[in-house]
């Protein structure tokens, strides 16, 4: 029986990096898919610490907050740096990815029609920061010489942005190389090619 359970809506959304990470780490997990109708009944919401999904269960431990889930898996599976300094830098980059993710979600859910053009125009200002980090760290990862939960989150956000704007990485060779390398890790490649991944929309409102 897999020790992990993800309870979430039928989207990639805030679980995509978690699922990519679990796949790459060779883990199995159970999915509990919550329809919008089911959610609207309100019973599940009442049991969620912040009234939101995803929920992640590791045996008896129930976690909310997608970045908390990533950190927990980082600790358990050796994807949180090799010392406190690396862990702090990984936290920093993950928070940077979260800032970009929030901007992206605001565009998708609040101002897609009116804001897309300006968003894409401003995007290099954000991508260039991650480009500089990856260009400097020759290992190909954000921090140190092995993959961390922040890499999985950056990877997921970059995949979403390539759907939003297919050419957005063209002037960022380090980011392009990063996406290519992470995509071709065998377990990630298999997951990205699976129906479990492909059948889910990125977002809940049909925009991407
Ligand atoms: N900071 C939290 C985290 O990182 C944010 C969680 C959050 O925003 O975990 N949860 C949202 C769902 S994520 C939530 O629970 C966005 C996906 C929306 C999919 C909608 C359903 C589509 C069905 C096809 N929202 C519900 C709520 O707040 O009541």
Tab-separated table of C-alpha atoms and ligand atoms in Angstrom:
chain	number	residue	atom	x	y	z
A	1	UNK	CA	0.000	0.000	0.000
A	2	UNK	CA	1.494	3.355	-0.929
A	3	UNK	CA	2.181	5.474	2.162
A	4	UNK	CA	1.182	8.697	0.433
A	5	UNK	CA	-2.230	10.074	-0.539
A	6	UNK	CA	-2.922	13.271	-2.477
A	7	UNK	CA	-6.420	14.752	-2.192
A	8	UNK	CA	-6.985	17.440	-4.805
A	9	UNK	CA	-9.132	18.717	-7.652
A	10	UNK	CA	-8.773	17.127	-11.115
A	11	UNK	CA	-6.054	19.563	-12.221
A	12	UNK	CA	-2.242	19.662	-12.243
A	13	UNK	CA	-2.238	22.993	-10.421
A	14	UNK	CA	-0.536	23.081	-7.061
A	15	UNK	CA	0.088	19.331	-7.044
A	16	UNK	CA	2.094	19.129	-10.215
A	17	UNK	CA	5.519	19.671	-8.649
A	18	UNK	CA	4.642	17.232	-5.843
A	19	UNK	CA	3.639	14.549	-8.344
A	20	UNK	CA	6.738	15.131	-10.474
A	21	UNK	CA	8.893	14.895	-7.357
A	22	UNK	CA	7.218	11.686	-6.138
A	23	UNK	CA	7.667	10.143	-9.592
A	24	UNK	CA	11.332	11.075	-9.780
A	25	UNK	CA	11.930	9.702	-6.287
A	26	UNK	CA	10.405	6.372	-7.306
A	27	UNK	CA	7.462	6.729	-4.927
A	28	UNK	CA	3.898	5.544	-5.373
A	29	UNK	CA	0.890	7.416	-4.146
A	30	UNK	CA	-2.863	7.257	-4.097
A	31	UNK	CA	-4.988	10.003	-5.658
A	32	UNK	CA	-8.311	11.081	-4.167
A	33	UNK	CA	-9.942	13.278	-6.808
A	34	UNK	CA	-12.422	15.850	-5.530
A	35	UNK	CA	-14.935	17.248	-8.012
A	36	UNK	CA	-16.052	20.843	-7.707
A	37	UNK	CA	-19.596	19.589	-6.878
A	38	UNK	CA	-18.270	17.461	-4.046
A	39	UNK	CA	-16.173	20.358	-2.749
A	40	UNK	CA	-19.141	22.720	-2.865
A	41	UNK	CA	-20.972	20.537	-0.336
A	42	UNK	CA	-18.487	21.951	2.165
A	43	UNK	CA	-17.882	18.923	4.404
A	44	UNK	CA	-14.327	18.307	3.221
A	45	UNK	CA	-13.459	22.015	3.277
A	46	UNK	CA	-14.369	22.134	6.981
A	47	UNK	CA	-11.755	19.478	7.716
A	48	UNK	CA	-8.955	21.294	5.863
A	49	UNK	CA	-6.679	23.354	8.131
A	50	UNK	CA	-6.858	26.399	5.815
A	51	UNK	CA	-10.110	25.432	4.097
A	52	UNK	CA	-8.249	24.510	0.909
A	53	UNK	CA	-6.706	21.649	-1.032
A	54	UNK	CA	-4.276	19.998	-1.693
A	55	UNK	CA	-4.212	17.683	1.271
A	56	UNK	CA	-1.307	15.283	1.566
A	57	UNK	CA	-1.236	12.240	3.829
A	58	UNK	CA	1.900	10.414	4.865
A	59	UNK	CA	0.507	7.663	7.073
A	60	UNK	CA	-1.065	9.441	10.040
A	61	UNK	CA	0.450	12.806	9.151
A	62	UNK	CA	-1.932	15.103	7.263
A	63	UNK	CA	-0.380	18.153	5.607
A	64	UNK	CA	-1.826	21.174	3.838
A	65	UNK	CA	0.029	23.857	1.854
A	66	UNK	CA	1.717	22.659	-1.338
A	67	UNK	CA	5.146	24.057	-0.443
A	68	UNK	CA	5.013	22.352	2.961
A	69	UNK	CA	4.379	19.081	1.152
A	70	UNK	CA	7.398	19.694	-1.095
A	71	UNK	CA	9.590	20.464	1.918
A	72	UNK	CA	8.412	17.347	3.765
A	73	UNK	CA	9.271	15.207	0.755
A	74	UNK	CA	12.574	17.035	0.405
A	75	UNK	CA	13.495	16.088	3.973
A	76	UNK	CA	12.359	12.492	3.605
A	77	UNK	CA	13.920	11.775	0.236
A	78	UNK	CA	17.208	13.661	0.397
A	79	UNK	CA	16.185	16.596	-1.793
A	80	UNK	CA	16.794	19.424	0.702
A	81	UNK	CA	20.540	20.083	0.372
A	82	UNK	CA	23.461	18.563	2.232
A	83	UNK	CA	23.746	21.148	5.025
A	84	UNK	CA	21.854	24.065	6.609
A	85	UNK	CA	23.289	26.623	4.183
A	86	UNK	CA	22.144	24.647	1.171
A	87	UNK	CA	18.737	24.119	2.801
A	88	UNK	CA	18.401	27.886	3.336
A	89	UNK	CA	19.271	28.603	-0.289
A	90	UNK	CA	16.811	25.960	-1.460
A	91	UNK	CA	14.112	27.663	0.671
A	92	UNK	CA	15.057	31.005	-0.879
A	93	UNK	CA	14.755	29.764	-4.448
A	94	UNK	CA	11.537	27.925	-3.689
A	95	UNK	CA	10.085	31.160	-2.304
A	96	UNK	CA	11.196	32.879	-5.512
A	97	UNK	CA	9.406	30.219	-7.557
A	98	UNK	CA	6.320	30.689	-5.368
A	99	UNK	CA	6.346	34.442	-6.121
A	100	UNK	CA	6.306	33.680	-9.853
A	101	UNK	CA	3.660	30.978	-9.379
A	102	UNK	CA	1.390	33.463	-7.588
A	103	UNK	CA	1.786	36.015	-10.419
A	104	UNK	CA	0.984	33.260	-12.932
A	105	UNK	CA	-2.112	32.132	-10.992
A	106	UNK	CA	-3.319	35.724	-10.723
A	107	UNK	CA	-3.037	36.037	-14.493
A	108	UNK	CA	-4.811	32.728	-15.114
A	109	UNK	CA	-7.664	33.155	-12.650
A	110	UNK	CA	-8.173	36.931	-12.583
A	111	UNK	CA	-6.985	38.762	-15.676
A	112	UNK	CA	-6.141	36.370	-18.503
A	113	UNK	CA	-7.876	38.329	-21.247
A	114	UNK	CA	-6.705	41.766	-20.197
A	115	UNK	CA	-3.318	40.903	-18.724
A	116	UNK	CA	-1.701	38.208	-20.859
A	117	UNK	CA	0.196	40.492	-23.205
A	118	UNK	CA	1.725	42.596	-20.433
A	119	UNK	CA	2.513	39.459	-18.418
A	120	UNK	CA	4.474	37.905	-21.276
A	121	UNK	CA	6.288	41.176	-21.882
A	122	UNK	CA	7.370	41.365	-18.242
A	123	UNK	CA	8.226	37.648	-17.979
A	124	UNK	CA	11.945	37.972	-18.937
A	125	UNK	CA	12.443	40.165	-15.871
A	126	UNK	CA	11.503	37.166	-13.720
A	127	UNK	CA	13.014	34.371	-15.800
A	128	UNK	CA	16.372	36.158	-16.037
A	129	UNK	CA	16.842	35.811	-12.268
A	130	UNK	CA	16.587	32.014	-12.420
A	131	UNK	CA	18.674	31.983	-15.608
A	132	UNK	CA	21.520	33.707	-13.737
A	133	UNK	CA	21.392	31.187	-10.884
A	134	UNK	CA	21.417	28.158	-13.166
A	135	UNK	CA	24.117	29.612	-15.422
A	136	UNK	CA	26.335	30.102	-12.376
A	137	UNK	CA	25.802	26.724	-10.708
A	138	UNK	CA	27.480	24.335	-13.102
A	139	UNK	CA	25.772	21.268	-11.587
A	140	UNK	CA	22.594	22.095	-13.502
A	141	UNK	CA	20.535	22.446	-10.303
A	142	UNK	CA	19.536	25.535	-8.343
A	143	UNK	CA	21.658	24.641	-5.290
A	144	UNK	CA	24.596	22.320	-4.745
A	145	UNK	CA	25.116	19.289	-6.900
A	146	UNK	CA	21.854	17.395	-6.605
A	147	UNK	CA	18.183	17.919	-7.287
A	148	UNK	CA	16.016	19.568	-4.622
A	149	UNK	CA	12.304	20.233	-4.178
A	150	UNK	CA	12.888	23.781	-5.452
A	151	UNK	CA	14.140	22.354	-8.765
A	152	UNK	CA	10.926	20.362	-9.161
A	153	UNK	CA	8.838	23.446	-8.464
A	154	UNK	CA	10.862	25.608	-10.868
A	155	UNK	CA	10.583	22.884	-13.504
A	156	UNK	CA	6.793	22.752	-13.139
A	157	UNK	CA	6.421	26.528	-13.325
A	158	UNK	CA	8.624	26.633	-16.433
A	159	UNK	CA	6.538	23.927	-18.139
A	160	UNK	CA	3.413	26.009	-17.468
A	161	UNK	CA	5.063	29.117	-18.857
A	162	UNK	CA	6.126	27.281	-22.005
A	163	UNK	CA	2.450	26.502	-22.576
A	164	UNK	CA	1.490	30.128	-21.926
A	165	UNK	CA	4.242	31.468	-24.171
A	166	UNK	CA	6.034	28.759	-26.212
A	167	UNK	CA	9.049	30.958	-26.981
A	168	UNK	CA	9.531	32.336	-23.478
A	169	UNK	CA	12.751	30.377	-22.811
A	170	UNK	CA	14.375	31.075	-26.171
A	171	UNK	CA	16.717	33.736	-24.816
A	172	UNK	CA	17.503	31.747	-21.659
A	173	UNK	CA	19.839	28.875	-22.558
A	174	UNK	CA	20.412	27.741	-18.967
A	175	UNK	CA	16.652	27.510	-18.309
A	176	UNK	CA	16.108	25.714	-21.604
A	177	UNK	CA	18.845	23.218	-20.778
A	178	UNK	CA	17.392	22.763	-17.283
A	179	UNK	CA	13.927	21.955	-18.657
A	180	UNK	CA	15.416	19.539	-21.196
A	181	UNK	CA	17.560	17.757	-18.617
A	182	UNK	CA	14.836	17.447	-15.974
A	183	UNK	CA	12.271	16.347	-18.608
A	184	UNK	CA	14.571	13.557	-19.702
A	185	UNK	CA	15.174	12.062	-16.252
A	186	UNK	CA	13.685	8.615	-16.943
A	187	UNK	CA	11.028	8.577	-14.206
A	188	UNK	CA	9.963	12.145	-14.956
A	189	UNK	CA	9.826	11.416	-18.674
A	190	UNK	CA	7.586	8.409	-18.004
A	191	UNK	CA	5.340	10.436	-15.702
A	192	UNK	CA	5.007	13.338	-18.166
A	193	UNK	CA	4.030	10.806	-20.850
A	194	UNK	CA	1.442	9.092	-18.619
A	195	UNK	CA	-2.315	9.515	-18.914
A	196	UNK	CA	-2.389	10.432	-15.231
A	197	UNK	CA	-0.455	13.582	-16.132
A	198	UNK	CA	-1.666	14.294	-19.650
A	199	UNK	CA	-5.364	13.912	-18.889
A	200	UNK	CA	-5.362	16.688	-16.292
A	201	UNK	CA	-5.638	20.354	-17.282
A	202	UNK	CA	-3.015	22.690	-15.835
A	203	UNK	CA	-5.628	24.973	-14.292
A	204	UNK	CA	-9.242	24.720	-13.179
A	205	UNK	CA	-10.777	27.334	-15.479
A	206	UNK	CA	-9.658	26.040	-18.879
A	207	UNK	CA	-7.023	28.747	-19.308
A	208	UNK	CA	-3.350	27.981	-19.757
B	1	LIG	N1	-1.275	28.186	-0.355
B	1	LIG	C1	-2.085	27.037	-0.681
B	1	LIG	C2	-1.179	25.910	-1.188
B	1	LIG	O1	-0.104	26.202	-1.701
B	1	LIG	C3	-3.099	27.440	-1.716
B	1	LIG	C4	-4.110	26.353	-1.936
B	1	LIG	C5	-5.223	26.757	-2.887
B	1	LIG	O2	-5.218	27.836	-3.471
B	1	LIG	O3	-1.519	24.740	-1.038
B	1	LIG	N2	-6.185	25.834	-3.058
B	1	LIG	C6	-7.296	26.033	-3.950
B	1	LIG	C7	-7.189	25.088	-5.118
B	1	LIG	S1	-5.759	25.296	-6.087
B	1	LIG	C8	-8.593	25.669	-3.214
B	1	LIG	O4	-8.630	24.786	-2.375
B	1	LIG	C9	-6.410	25.893	-7.619
B	1	LIG	C10	-7.088	24.807	-8.441
B	1	LIG	C11	-8.510	25.138	-8.649
B	1	LIG	C12	-9.237	23.997	-9.279
B	1	LIG	C13	-10.727	24.212	-9.170
B	1	LIG	C14	-11.537	22.967	-9.424
B	1	LIG	C15	-11.504	22.558	-10.853
B	1	LIG	C16	-12.387	21.423	-11.142
B	1	LIG	C17	-12.163	20.954	-12.555
B	1	LIG	N3	-9.682	26.349	-3.577
B	1	LIG	C18	-10.985	26.053	-3.069
B	1	LIG	C19	-11.415	26.950	-1.972
B	1	LIG	O5	-10.646	27.852	-1.565
B	1	LIG	O6	-12.551	26.772	-1.484
